[in-house]
């Protein structure tokens, strides 16, 4: 029973109490870069979930055979291989989104969330908990990405997933999209607002 409870916390804690973006403040660069539109943010989030989950499992499986002095290199090679696979799949099936994400898919390799989980968790735990940890942290990251992209696209472009949401009648009466919302600094401000709201409801995180 203890193992099940532990696995549950490993999976669910990154959703809120130990979220990699708003609690650990990791992966901020991609949050700034890919959240001007909702679709690339969703694709980026799914990509990170897949890479993080499977890299955790692979490193966990081979952790006892990795020489300590080259463990970071091995981790990077594993992540790079998975990122190449994800990048090729995106180019094959969602080429337009792949073009929007540009180099940022490749930069998953240097995402500090991945390297942090590999070093802190996968190197010390069995494959199943490592898989759950990867999925949990990936979903936690993707959730923040989607929330930020939702508000940036809605307020900055008046659309969601490319479909117009703000009625034409609003524009006819003087409504204007907030052009600042599609600029990278606004992503940081939206993340700051999310952190502020999150800490209001999580008093234990307040300093």
Coordinates of C-alpha atoms in Angstrom, one line a residue:
X1 CA 0.0 0.0 0.0
X2 CA 2.9 2.4 0.8
X3 CA 4.3 1.9 -2.6
X4 CA 1.0 2.8 -4.3
X5 CA 0.6 5.9 -2.2
X6 CA 4.2 6.9 -3.1
X7 CA 3.6 6.3 -6.8
X8 CA 0.5 8.4 -6.6
X9 CA 2.3 11.3 -5.0
X10 CA 5.2 11.0 -7.6
X11 CA 2.6 11.3 -10.4
X12 CA 0.4 14.0 -8.9
X13 CA 2.7 16.4 -6.9
X14 CA 4.1 18.0 -10.1
X15 CA 0.6 19.1 -11.1
X16 CA 0.5 21.7 -8.3
X17 CA 2.6 21.3 -5.1
X18 CA 5.8 20.7 -6.9
X19 CA 5.1 22.1 -10.4
X20 CA 8.3 22.4 -12.4
X21 CA 7.4 25.8 -13.8
X22 CA 5.5 27.7 -11.1
X23 CA 7.2 26.1 -8.0
X24 CA 10.6 25.0 -9.2
X25 CA 10.8 27.8 -11.8
X26 CA 12.2 25.6 -14.5
X27 CA 11.6 25.5 -18.2
X28 CA 10.7 29.2 -18.3
X29 CA 12.5 29.9 -21.6
X30 CA 10.2 27.6 -23.7
X31 CA 7.2 29.1 -21.8
X32 CA 8.2 32.5 -23.1
X33 CA 8.9 31.3 -26.6
X34 CA 6.1 29.0 -27.7
X35 CA 3.0 30.3 -26.0
X36 CA 1.9 33.1 -28.3
X37 CA -0.5 30.5 -29.9
X38 CA -2.3 27.6 -28.2
X39 CA -1.7 24.9 -30.8
X40 CA 2.2 25.0 -30.7
X41 CA 2.0 25.1 -26.9
X42 CA -0.1 22.0 -26.8
X43 CA 2.2 20.2 -29.2
X44 CA 5.3 21.3 -27.2
X45 CA 3.7 20.1 -24.0
X46 CA 2.9 16.7 -25.4
X47 CA 6.4 16.4 -26.9
X48 CA 8.0 17.2 -23.5
X49 CA 5.7 14.6 -21.7
X50 CA 6.8 11.9 -24.2
X51 CA 10.5 12.7 -24.0
X52 CA 10.6 13.1 -20.3
X53 CA 8.6 9.9 -19.5
X54 CA 10.6 7.7 -21.9
X55 CA 14.0 9.2 -21.1
X56 CA 13.3 8.7 -17.4
X57 CA 12.5 5.0 -18.1
X58 CA 15.6 4.4 -20.2
X59 CA 18.0 6.1 -17.7
X60 CA 16.4 4.1 -14.9
X61 CA 16.9 0.9 -16.7
X62 CA 20.6 1.5 -17.4
X63 CA 21.4 3.6 -14.3
X64 CA 23.5 0.9 -12.7
X65 CA 25.7 0.5 -15.8
X66 CA 26.4 4.2 -16.3
X67 CA 29.9 5.3 -15.2
X68 CA 29.5 8.2 -12.8
X69 CA 31.9 10.5 -14.7
X70 CA 30.0 10.3 -18.0
X71 CA 26.4 10.1 -16.6
X72 CA 25.5 13.6 -17.9
X73 CA 26.7 12.7 -21.4
X74 CA 24.7 9.5 -21.4
X75 CA 21.6 11.4 -20.3
X76 CA 22.1 14.0 -23.0
X77 CA 22.5 11.2 -25.7
X78 CA 19.3 9.5 -24.6
X79 CA 17.3 12.7 -24.6
X80 CA 18.8 13.8 -27.9
X81 CA 17.8 10.5 -29.5
X82 CA 14.2 10.8 -28.3
X83 CA 14.0 14.5 -29.4
X84 CA 15.1 13.6 -32.9
X85 CA 12.3 10.9 -33.0
X86 CA 9.7 13.5 -31.8
X87 CA 11.0 16.1 -34.3
X88 CA 10.7 13.7 -37.2
X89 CA 7.2 12.6 -36.2
X90 CA 6.1 16.2 -36.0
X91 CA 7.6 17.0 -39.4
X92 CA 5.8 13.9 -40.8
X93 CA 2.3 14.5 -39.3
X94 CA 2.1 18.1 -38.2
X95 CA 4.4 20.0 -40.5
X96 CA 2.9 23.4 -40.0
X97 CA 3.2 23.2 -36.2
X98 CA 6.7 21.9 -36.6
X99 CA 7.6 25.0 -38.5
X100 CA 6.0 27.2 -35.8
X101 CA 8.0 25.5 -33.1
X102 CA 11.2 25.8 -35.2
X103 CA 14.3 25.2 -33.1
X104 CA 12.4 24.9 -29.8
X105 CA 11.7 21.2 -30.3
X106 CA 15.5 20.7 -30.6
X107 CA 16.0 22.8 -27.5
X108 CA 14.1 20.2 -25.4
X109 CA 17.5 18.6 -25.1
X110 CA 18.7 21.4 -22.9
X111 CA 15.4 21.8 -21.0
X112 CA 16.4 21.9 -17.3
X113 CA 13.3 20.0 -16.3
X114 CA 14.5 16.9 -18.2
X115 CA 18.0 17.0 -16.9
X116 CA 16.8 17.7 -13.4
X117 CA 14.4 14.7 -13.3
X118 CA 17.0 12.4 -14.9
X119 CA 19.6 13.3 -12.4
X120 CA 17.4 13.7 -9.3
X121 CA 14.9 10.9 -9.8
X122 CA 15.6 8.4 -12.7
X123 CA 19.2 7.8 -11.6
X124 CA 17.9 6.6 -8.2
X125 CA 14.6 4.9 -8.8
X126 CA 13.1 2.0 -10.7
X127 CA 11.5 2.3 -14.2
X128 CA 7.8 2.5 -13.2
X129 CA 8.2 5.3 -10.6
X130 CA 10.5 7.0 -13.0
X131 CA 7.9 6.8 -15.8
X132 CA 5.3 8.3 -13.4
X133 CA 7.6 11.0 -12.4
X134 CA 8.3 11.9 -16.1
X135 CA 4.6 11.9 -16.9
X136 CA 3.7 14.0 -13.9
X137 CA 6.3 16.6 -14.4
X138 CA 5.6 16.7 -18.2
X139 CA 1.9 17.2 -17.5
X140 CA 2.7 19.9 -14.9
X141 CA 4.8 21.7 -17.4
X142 CA 2.3 21.3 -20.3
X143 CA -0.6 22.6 -18.1
X144 CA 1.2 25.9 -17.4
X145 CA 2.2 26.1 -21.1
X146 CA -1.5 25.7 -22.2
X147 CA -2.8 28.2 -19.6
X148 CA -0.3 30.8 -20.6
X149 CA -1.0 30.2 -24.4
X150 CA -4.8 30.3 -23.8
X151 CA -4.7 33.8 -22.4
X152 CA -2.0 35.1 -24.8
X153 CA -3.8 34.0 -27.9
X154 CA -7.3 34.9 -26.7
X155 CA -6.3 38.4 -25.6
X156 CA -3.6 39.0 -28.1
X157 CA -5.2 37.7 -31.3
X158 CA -8.9 37.1 -30.4
X159 CA -8.6 33.5 -31.4
X160 CA -8.1 30.0 -29.9
X161 CA -6.5 27.2 -31.9
X162 CA -6.7 29.6 -34.9
X163 CA -10.5 30.0 -34.7
X164 CA -11.9 33.4 -34.1
X165 CA -13.5 33.5 -30.6
X166 CA -14.0 37.3 -30.1
X167 CA -17.2 38.2 -32.1
X168 CA -16.9 40.7 -34.9
X169 CA -19.5 42.8 -33.1
X170 CA -17.0 43.4 -30.3
X171 CA -14.5 44.9 -32.9
X172 CA -17.3 46.9 -34.4
X173 CA -17.9 48.5 -31.0
X174 CA -14.3 49.4 -30.6
X175 CA -12.7 46.3 -29.1
X176 CA -9.0 46.0 -30.0
X177 CA -6.7 43.0 -29.5
X178 CA -4.0 43.6 -27.0
X179 CA -0.9 43.4 -29.1
X180 CA 1.4 43.3 -26.1
X181 CA 0.0 39.8 -25.2
X182 CA 1.8 38.2 -28.2
X183 CA 5.2 39.6 -27.1
X184 CA 7.5 37.3 -25.0
X185 CA 7.6 39.6 -21.9
X186 CA 3.8 39.1 -21.5
X187 CA 4.3 35.4 -21.1
X188 CA 6.5 36.2 -18.1
X189 CA 3.9 38.4 -16.6
X190 CA 1.1 35.8 -17.1
X191 CA 3.4 33.2 -15.4
X192 CA 4.0 35.6 -12.6
X193 CA 0.2 36.0 -12.1
X194 CA -0.2 32.2 -12.1
X195 CA 2.5 31.9 -9.5
X196 CA 0.8 34.6 -7.4
X197 CA -2.6 32.9 -7.6
X198 CA -1.1 29.5 -6.9
X199 CA 0.7 30.7 -3.8
X200 CA -2.5 32.3 -2.4
X201 CA -4.0 28.8 -2.3
X202 CA -0.8 27.1 -1.1
X203 CA 0.3 28.9 2.0
X204 CA 3.1 26.5 2.7
X205 CA 4.9 27.7 -0.4
X206 CA 5.0 31.3 0.8
X207 CA 8.3 32.5 2.3

